[in-house]
CSV table of C-alpha atoms in Angstrom, one decimal:
chain,number,residue,atom,x,y,z
A,1,MET,CA,73.0,103.5,84.8
A,2,SER,CA,73.8,105.7,81.9
A,3,THR,CA,75.7,108.9,81.8
A,4,GLU,CA,72.5,111.0,81.5
A,5,GLU,CA,71.2,109.6,84.7
A,6,VAL,CA,73.7,110.8,86.7
A,7,LYS,CA,73.3,114.7,87.6
A,8,GLU,CA,76.4,116.4,88.7
A,9,THR,CA,74.7,117.9,91.5
A,10,ALA,CA,76.2,118.7,94.6
A,11,SER,CA,76.1,115.7,97.2
A,12,VAL,CA,77.8,114.7,100.2
A,13,LEU,CA,79.4,111.4,100.5
A,14,SER,CA,78.1,108.7,102.7
A,15,VAL,CA,81.6,107.3,103.4
A,16,HIS,CA,84.8,108.0,105.4
A,17,ASP,CA,87.0,109.0,102.4
A,18,ASP,CA,90.3,107.6,104.3
A,19,SER,CA,88.3,104.2,104.9
A,20,ILE,CA,88.2,103.5,101.0
A,21,LYS,CA,89.9,100.0,100.2
A,22,VAL,CA,90.2,98.0,97.5
A,23,THR,CA,90.6,94.8,99.1
A,24,GLU,CA,90.8,91.9,96.5
A,25,VAL,CA,90.8,91.5,92.4
A,26,LEU,CA,88.9,88.6,90.9
A,27,LYS,CA,90.0,87.3,87.6
A,28,GLU,CA,87.1,85.7,85.0
A,29,GLY,CA,88.9,85.3,81.6
A,30,ASP,CA,90.2,88.7,80.4
A,31,THR,CA,88.3,90.7,82.9
A,32,LEU,CA,89.5,91.9,86.3
A,33,THR,CA,86.9,92.7,88.9
A,34,PHE,CA,88.0,95.0,92.0
A,35,ILE,CA,86.2,94.8,95.5
A,36,ILE,CA,85.8,98.1,96.9
A,37,VAL,CA,85.0,98.2,100.7
A,38,SER,CA,84.4,101.5,102.4
A,39,GLN,CA,83.1,102.6,106.3
A,40,LYS,CA,79.6,104.2,106.4
A,41,LEU,CA,79.6,108.0,107.9
A,42,SER,CA,76.7,106.7,109.8
A,43,GLY,CA,78.7,104.2,111.6
A,44,THR,CA,76.4,101.4,110.7
A,45,GLY,CA,78.5,99.2,108.8
A,46,GLU,CA,80.2,99.0,105.3
A,47,TYR,CA,79.7,99.3,101.7
A,48,HIS,CA,81.0,96.6,99.5
A,49,VAL,CA,80.8,97.2,95.8
A,50,ASP,CA,82.5,95.3,93.0
A,51,ARG,CA,84.0,97.5,89.8
A,52,THR,CA,85.8,96.8,86.7
A,53,TYR,CA,88.2,99.2,84.9
A,54,GLU,CA,85.4,100.4,82.7
A,55,ASP,CA,83.5,101.3,85.9
A,56,PHE,CA,86.6,103.3,86.9
A,57,GLU,CA,86.8,105.2,83.6
A,58,TRP,CA,82.9,105.8,83.7
A,59,LEU,CA,83.7,107.7,87.1
A,60,GLN,CA,86.6,109.7,85.5
A,61,GLN,CA,84.4,110.5,82.7
A,62,HIS,CA,81.9,112.2,85.0
A,63,LEU,CA,84.8,113.8,87.0
A,64,PHE,CA,86.1,115.5,83.5
A,65,SER,CA,82.7,116.6,81.7
A,66,GLN,CA,81.5,118.9,84.8
A,67,GLY,CA,81.2,121.9,82.2
A,68,ASP,CA,78.9,123.8,84.6
A,69,VAL,CA,81.3,123.8,87.4
A,70,PRO,CA,83.0,127.1,87.5
A,71,GLY,CA,86.8,126.8,87.3
A,72,ILE,CA,86.7,123.0,86.6
A,73,GLN,CA,89.7,123.2,84.0
A,74,GLY,CA,92.0,124.3,86.9
A,75,VAL,CA,91.5,121.3,89.0
A,76,ILE,CA,94.4,118.8,89.2
A,77,PHE,CA,92.4,115.8,88.4
A,78,PRO,CA,93.9,112.6,90.7
A,79,PRO,CA,95.5,110.5,88.0
A,80,LEU,CA,93.7,106.9,87.0
A,81,PRO,CA,96.2,104.5,86.5
A,82,ALA,CA,96.4,103.0,82.9
A,83,LYS,CA,94.3,99.8,82.4
A,84,PRO,CA,95.8,96.4,83.8
A,85,GLN,CA,96.3,93.6,81.7
A,86,VAL,CA,95.5,89.8,82.6
A,87,ASN,CA,98.2,88.7,80.5
A,88,ALA,CA,100.5,91.5,80.2
A,89,SER,CA,102.6,92.3,77.1
A,90,PRO,CA,106.1,93.9,77.2
A,91,ARG,CA,104.2,97.2,76.3
A,92,SER,CA,101.5,97.0,78.8
A,93,ILE,CA,104.5,96.2,81.5
A,94,LYS,CA,106.5,99.4,80.3
A,95,GLN,CA,103.3,101.3,80.7
A,96,LEU,CA,102.4,100.3,83.9
A,97,GLY,CA,105.8,100.4,85.6
A,98,PHE,CA,105.6,99.2,89.1
A,99,LEU,CA,101.9,98.5,88.8
A,100,ALA,CA,102.6,95.6,86.5
A,101,LEU,CA,104.6,94.0,89.3
A,102,GLY,CA,103.7,91.7,92.2
A,103,GLU,CA,100.1,89.9,92.5
A,104,CYS,CA,98.0,93.0,91.6
A,105,GLN,CA,98.7,94.3,95.0
A,106,PRO,CA,100.4,97.4,93.9
A,107,TYR,CA,97.6,98.0,91.2
A,108,CYS,CA,95.0,97.7,93.7
A,109,LYS,CA,96.8,100.2,96.1
A,110,ALA,CA,97.1,102.7,93.2
A,111,LEU,CA,93.3,102.5,92.6
A,112,GLU,CA,92.6,102.8,96.2
A,113,THR,CA,94.7,105.9,96.4
A,114,PHE,CA,92.6,107.2,93.2
A,115,LEU,CA,89.4,107.1,95.0
A,116,GLN,CA,90.5,108.5,98.3
A,117,GLN,CA,92.1,111.5,96.4
A,118,VAL,CA,88.6,111.8,94.4
A,119,ALA,CA,86.4,111.4,97.6
A,120,ALA,CA,88.6,114.0,99.5
A,121,HIS,CA,88.7,116.5,96.9
A,122,SER,CA,86.2,119.6,97.7
A,123,ILE,CA,85.0,119.9,94.4
A,124,LEU,CA,85.1,116.3,92.8
A,125,SER,CA,83.6,114.6,95.8
A,126,LYS,CA,80.2,116.9,95.0
A,127,ASN,CA,79.7,114.9,91.9
A,128,LYS,CA,76.8,112.4,92.3
A,129,ALA,CA,78.8,109.8,90.2
A,130,VAL,CA,81.3,109.4,93.0
A,131,GLU,CA,78.6,108.5,95.6
A,132,VAL,CA,76.9,105.9,92.9
A,133,PHE,CA,80.5,104.5,92.3
A,134,LEU,CA,81.1,103.8,96.1
A,135,THR,CA,78.0,102.8,97.4
A,136,SER,CA,75.7,101.3,94.4
A,137,SER,CA,75.1,97.6,94.4
A,138,ASP,CA,74.5,97.9,90.6
A,139,PRO,CA,77.3,98.2,88.0
A,140,PRO,CA,77.3,102.0,87.4
A,141,GLY,CA,78.9,102.4,83.8
A,142,ARG,CA,79.7,99.1,81.9
A,143,GLN,CA,79.3,100.9,78.6
A,144,LYS,CA,81.6,102.1,76.3
A,145,VAL,CA,82.9,105.3,77.5
A,146,LYS,CA,83.5,108.4,75.3
A,147,LYS,CA,87.1,109.8,75.3
A,148,ASN,CA,86.9,113.1,77.3
A,149,ILE,CA,88.3,116.4,76.4
A,150,PHE,CA,90.6,116.7,79.5
A,151,ASN,CA,92.0,113.2,78.9
A,152,ARG,CA,95.7,113.5,77.8
A,153,LEU,CA,94.6,116.9,76.0
A,154,SER,CA,98.2,118.1,76.1
A,155,GLN,CA,98.9,115.4,73.5
A,156,ALA,CA,96.6,117.0,70.8
A,157,VAL,CA,99.2,117.8,67.9
A,158,GLU,CA,96.8,120.7,66.8
A,159,GLU,CA,97.3,122.3,70.4
A,160,MET,CA,101.1,121.8,70.8
A,161,ARG,CA,101.9,125.0,70.0
A,162,LYS,CA,100.2,126.6,72.9
A,163,GLU,CA,102.5,124.8,75.1
A,164,GLY,CA,105.1,127.3,74.7
A,165,HIS,CA,102.9,130.4,74.9
A,166,LYS,CA,104.1,132.8,77.2
A,167,ASP,CA,101.9,133.5,80.4
A,168,VAL,CA,100.7,136.6,81.5
A,169,ASP,CA,101.1,135.7,85.3
A,170,GLU,CA,104.5,135.1,86.6
A,171,PHE,CA,103.3,132.7,89.2
A,172,PHE,CA,102.0,130.3,86.5
A,173,GLN,CA,104.7,130.6,84.1
A,174,ASN,CA,107.2,129.6,87.1
A,175,GLU,CA,104.9,126.7,88.1
A,176,ARG,CA,104.6,125.6,84.4
A,177,ASP,CA,108.8,126.1,84.0
A,178,HIS,CA,109.0,123.9,87.5
A,179,ASN,CA,106.6,121.4,86.5
A,180,LEU,CA,108.2,120.7,83.1
A,181,ILE,CA,111.8,119.9,85.2
A,182,LEU,CA,110.1,118.0,88.0
A,183,THR,CA,107.9,115.9,85.4
A,184,GLY,CA,111.3,114.7,83.7
A,185,CYS,CA,113.1,114.3,86.9
A,186,THR,CA,110.4,112.0,88.4
A,187,LYS,CA,110.1,109.9,85.4
A,188,THR,CA,113.4,109.3,85.0
A,189,ALA,CA,113.9,108.4,89.1
A,190,ALA,CA,110.8,106.0,88.7
A,191,GLU,CA,112.2,104.4,85.7
A,192,LYS,CA,115.7,103.8,87.2
A,193,PHE,CA,114.3,102.5,90.5
A,194,LEU,CA,112.2,100.5,88.3
A,195,ASP,CA,115.4,98.8,86.6
A,196,VAL,CA,116.8,98.4,90.2
A,197,VAL,CA,113.7,96.3,91.4
A,198,ALA,CA,113.8,94.3,87.9
A,199,THR,CA,117.5,93.5,88.8
A,200,GLU,CA,116.7,92.5,92.5
A,201,GLN,CA,114.0,90.2,90.9
A,202,LYS,CA,116.6,88.6,88.5
A,203,ILE,CA,118.9,87.8,91.4
A,204,ALA,CA,116.4,86.2,93.2
A,205,VAL,CA,115.6,84.0,90.6
A,206,ALA,CA,119.0,83.1,89.8
A,207,CYS,CA,119.9,82.2,93.6
A,208,GLY,CA,117.0,80.4,93.4
A,209,HIS,CA,118.4,78.3,90.6
A,210,PHE,CA,121.7,78.1,91.8
A,211,SER,CA,120.4,76.6,95.0
A,212,THR,CA,118.6,74.0,93.2
A,213,ALA,CA,121.6,73.1,91.6
A,214,LEU,CA,123.9,72.4,94.5
A,215,HIS,CA,121.6,69.5,95.3
A,216,LEU,CA,122.8,68.0,92.1
A,217,CYS,CA,126.5,67.7,93.8
A,218,VAL,CA,125.1,65.8,96.5
A,219,GLU,CA,126.6,62.3,96.3
A,220,PRO,CA,125.7,58.9,98.1
A,221,GLY,CA,128.1,56.8,99.4
A,222,GLU,CA,130.3,56.0,102.5
A,223,ASP,CA,133.4,58.2,101.4
A,224,PRO,CA,134.0,60.5,104.2
A,225,ASP,CA,135.3,63.3,101.7
A,226,LYS,CA,132.2,63.2,99.5
A,227,GLN,CA,129.7,63.2,102.6
A,228,ALA,CA,131.5,66.4,103.7
A,229,PHE,CA,131.2,68.0,100.5
A,230,SER,CA,127.6,66.8,100.2
A,231,ARG,CA,127.0,68.5,103.6
A,232,VAL,CA,128.6,71.6,102.4
A,233,CYS,CA,126.6,71.8,99.2
A,234,VAL,CA,123.3,71.2,101.1
A,235,LYS,CA,124.1,73.9,103.4
A,236,LEU,CA,125.1,76.4,100.5
A,237,SER,CA,121.9,75.6,98.9
A,238,GLU,CA,120.0,76.7,102.3
A,239,VAL,CA,122.1,80.0,102.2
A,240,PHE,CA,121.4,80.8,98.4
A,241,GLU,CA,117.5,80.1,99.4
A,242,SER,CA,117.9,82.6,102.1
A,243,ILE,CA,119.5,84.9,99.9
A,244,LYS,CA,116.5,84.8,97.2
A,245,LYS,CA,113.6,85.1,99.9
A,246,ASN,CA,115.9,88.1,101.4
A,247,MET,CA,116.2,89.7,97.7
A,248,THR,CA,112.7,88.8,96.9
A,249,SER,CA,111.5,90.8,100.0
A,250,VAL,CA,113.6,93.8,99.2
A,251,ALA,CA,112.0,93.9,95.7
A,252,GLU,CA,108.5,93.6,97.1
A,253,ASN,CA,109.4,96.6,99.7
A,254,ASN,CA,110.8,98.7,96.9
A,255,VAL,CA,107.5,98.2,94.8
A,256,ASN,CA,105.0,98.7,97.5
A,257,THR,CA,106.7,101.9,99.3
A,258,LEU,CA,109.1,104.2,97.1
A,259,GLY,CA,108.1,102.5,93.9
A,260,LEU,CA,104.3,103.2,94.3
A,261,GLY,CA,105.4,106.6,95.7
A,262,LEU,CA,107.6,107.5,92.6
A,263,ASP,CA,104.7,106.2,90.1
A,264,LEU,CA,102.0,108.1,91.9
A,265,GLU,CA,104.5,111.5,91.7
A,266,SER,CA,105.2,110.9,88.1
A,267,ARG,CA,101.3,110.6,87.2
A,268,TYR,CA,100.3,113.5,89.5
A,269,GLN,CA,103.2,115.6,87.9
A,270,GLU,CA,101.9,114.9,84.6
A,271,ALA,CA,98.2,115.7,85.8
A,272,GLU,CA,99.2,119.0,87.1
A,273,ARG,CA,100.9,119.5,83.6
A,274,GLU,CA,97.7,118.9,81.7
A,275,MET,CA,95.8,121.4,84.0
A,276,LEU,CA,98.4,124.1,83.5
A,277,PHE,CA,98.0,123.2,79.6
A,278,ARG,CA,94.4,123.6,80.0
A,279,ARG,CA,94.6,127.1,81.5
A,280,THR,CA,97.1,128.1,78.8
A,281,CYS,CA,94.5,127.5,76.2
A,282,LYS,CA,92.1,129.3,78.1
A,283,LEU,CA,94.6,132.2,78.1
A,284,VAL,CA,95.3,132.0,74.2
A,285,GLU,CA,91.4,131.8,73.9
A,286,LEU,CA,91.0,134.9,75.9
A,287,GLU,CA,93.9,136.8,74.1
A,288,ASN,CA,92.1,135.7,70.7
A,289,ALA,CA,88.7,137.1,72.0
A,290,GLN,CA,90.5,140.4,72.9
A,291,ARG,CA,91.9,140.9,69.3
A,292,ASN,CA,88.9,140.2,67.7
A,293,VAL,CA,87.4,142.9,69.8
A,294,GLU,CA,89.8,145.6,68.6
A,295,LYS,CA,89.6,144.3,65.1
A,296,ALA,CA,85.6,144.0,65.1
A,297,LYS,CA,83.4,146.3,62.7
A,298,PRO,CA,80.7,148.3,65.0
A,299,VAL,CA,77.9,145.9,63.9
A,300,LYS,CA,79.8,143.0,65.5
A,301,LYS,CA,81.6,144.7,68.5
A,302,ALA,CA,78.8,143.9,70.9
A,303,ALA,CA,78.5,140.2,70.0
A,304,MET,CA,82.5,140.1,70.3
A,305,GLU,CA,82.4,142.0,73.8
A,306,GLU,CA,80.3,139.1,75.1
A,307,VAL,CA,82.4,136.6,73.9
A,308,LYS,CA,85.5,138.4,75.4
A,309,LYS,CA,83.8,138.6,78.8
A,310,ALA,CA,82.7,135.1,78.8
A,311,ALA,CA,86.2,133.8,78.0
A,312,GLU,CA,87.6,136.3,80.5
A,313,THR,CA,85.2,134.8,83.5
A,314,GLU,CA,85.9,131.7,82.4
A,315,PHE,CA,89.9,132.3,82.7
A,316,GLU,CA,89.6,133.9,86.0
A,317,HIS,CA,87.5,131.1,87.4
A,318,THR,CA,90.2,128.5,86.1
A,319,SER,CA,93.0,130.4,87.2
A,320,GLY,CA,91.3,130.7,90.5
A,321,VAL,CA,90.8,127.2,91.3
A,322,ALA,CA,94.2,126.4,89.7
A,323,LYS,CA,96.1,128.5,92.3
A,324,GLN,CA,94.2,126.8,94.9
A,325,GLU,CA,94.8,123.3,93.5
A,326,ILE,CA,98.7,124.0,93.2
A,327,ALA,CA,98.8,125.1,96.9
A,328,ARG,CA,97.2,121.7,97.7
A,329,PHE,CA,99.0,119.8,95.6
A,330,GLN,CA,102.4,120.9,96.7
A,331,GLY,CA,101.9,120.2,100.0
A,332,ALA,CA,100.1,116.9,99.3
A,333,ARG,CA,103.1,115.3,97.1
A,334,VAL,CA,105.4,116.2,99.8
A,335,GLU,CA,103.5,114.1,102.5
A,336,MET,CA,103.0,111.4,99.9
A,337,LEU,CA,106.6,111.0,98.9
A,338,GLN,CA,107.7,111.5,102.8
A,339,GLN,CA,105.2,108.5,103.5
A,340,ALA,CA,107.1,106.5,100.7
A,341,LEU,CA,110.2,107.3,102.0
A,342,VAL,CA,109.6,106.5,105.5
A,343,GLY,CA,107.7,103.2,104.8
A,344,TRP,CA,110.7,102.3,102.4
A,345,CYS,CA,113.2,102.6,105.1
A,346,GLU,CA,111.1,101.0,107.8
A,347,LYS,CA,110.2,98.1,105.6
A,348,GLN,CA,113.8,97.4,104.3
A,349,LEU,CA,115.3,97.8,108.0
A,350,LEU,CA,113.1,95.1,109.1
A,351,THR,CA,113.9,92.9,106.3
A,352,ALA,CA,117.7,93.4,106.7
A,353,LYS,CA,117.3,92.6,110.6
A,354,GLU,CA,115.8,89.6,109.8
A,355,SER,CA,118.1,88.4,107.1
A,356,ALA,CA,121.1,89.2,109.2
A,357,ASP,CA,119.6,87.0,112.1
A,358,GLN,CA,119.3,84.2,109.4
A,359,PHE,CA,122.6,84.8,108.1
A,360,ASN,CA,124.1,84.5,111.5
A,361,GLN,CA,122.5,81.0,111.8
A,362,HIS,CA,124.1,79.9,108.8
A,363,LEU,CA,127.4,81.1,110.0
A,364,GLU,CA,126.9,79.3,113.2
A,365,VAL,CA,126.4,75.8,111.3
A,366,PHE,CA,129.3,76.4,108.9
A,367,ARG,CA,131.6,77.3,111.9
A,368,GLY,CA,130.5,73.8,113.4
A,369,MET,CA,131.1,72.0,110.3
A,370,ALA,CA,134.9,73.4,110.3
């Protein structure tokens, strides 16, 4: 289905937004295919579709390109994760962060969250492309997607000067200042936590190697001292294997709870920053249009007035949507981080209890050997 075949008209999704799940990922060469399952609103079953990353880009392209929707540039678009790699390079791992760890589970969860956020959005869910993406058995967009004007718009060199433009609205100026601080802090927190996880994984690997190496100390023979030493080595090997499993679980818990939470928070802060920048660009356009009206000669003044009115209307629509989006985002980000922190604590507490029981058993065995 081509871009032209999808009309961005109002539609009601036929699925429950919170039922959307990315249940599996299939690897075929360098291509990853994601299986998406969602519950039908009619209650008569489920939709099962398979989508590649290019399909996700196709969907994002449609969401970004709704030029006829008033105020669309004030939307904080749910951030799509960077493209995954089958054989990830160090650079792509750094770019994906937590999403590059594990057996694709964190990445599937991130895509799942993206789809749920889109489907739950009051404006974006009306785009026909969302319904097509979630329910059509045919691949919707496996063609080259043109880069949209919103995607990383704030990185355009020629527009960077506008980022520091003084806002006429104190609410938005405060939000821009706040977002600038939060974006940096969240990114730093995610990077530091990723370092913790990477260290835990290294410790787990080292414990596994040491556990294996202890078996090399086992010696055959009837010598009581050698037999006693061998038993200690075997038991120590079991202890370090338990430490390896514990540290592996701790690292996985970190990734799948707080790690994903910090990753999502960081990407959403970037998405808000881009929205605020788009609005600032509209403000600059309006101010330029106002100056052009003041400077215009009588013969051109009427035309300049029309340009100014159009810019004013677009700026007002963008600002109105942006205020609603910021209020919604502030509540949603607190809830998302809260869920990540609670899940993190619950998972790590359960792992700690299981490990404590295991270590107590090891301790009893050692006491029996004394």
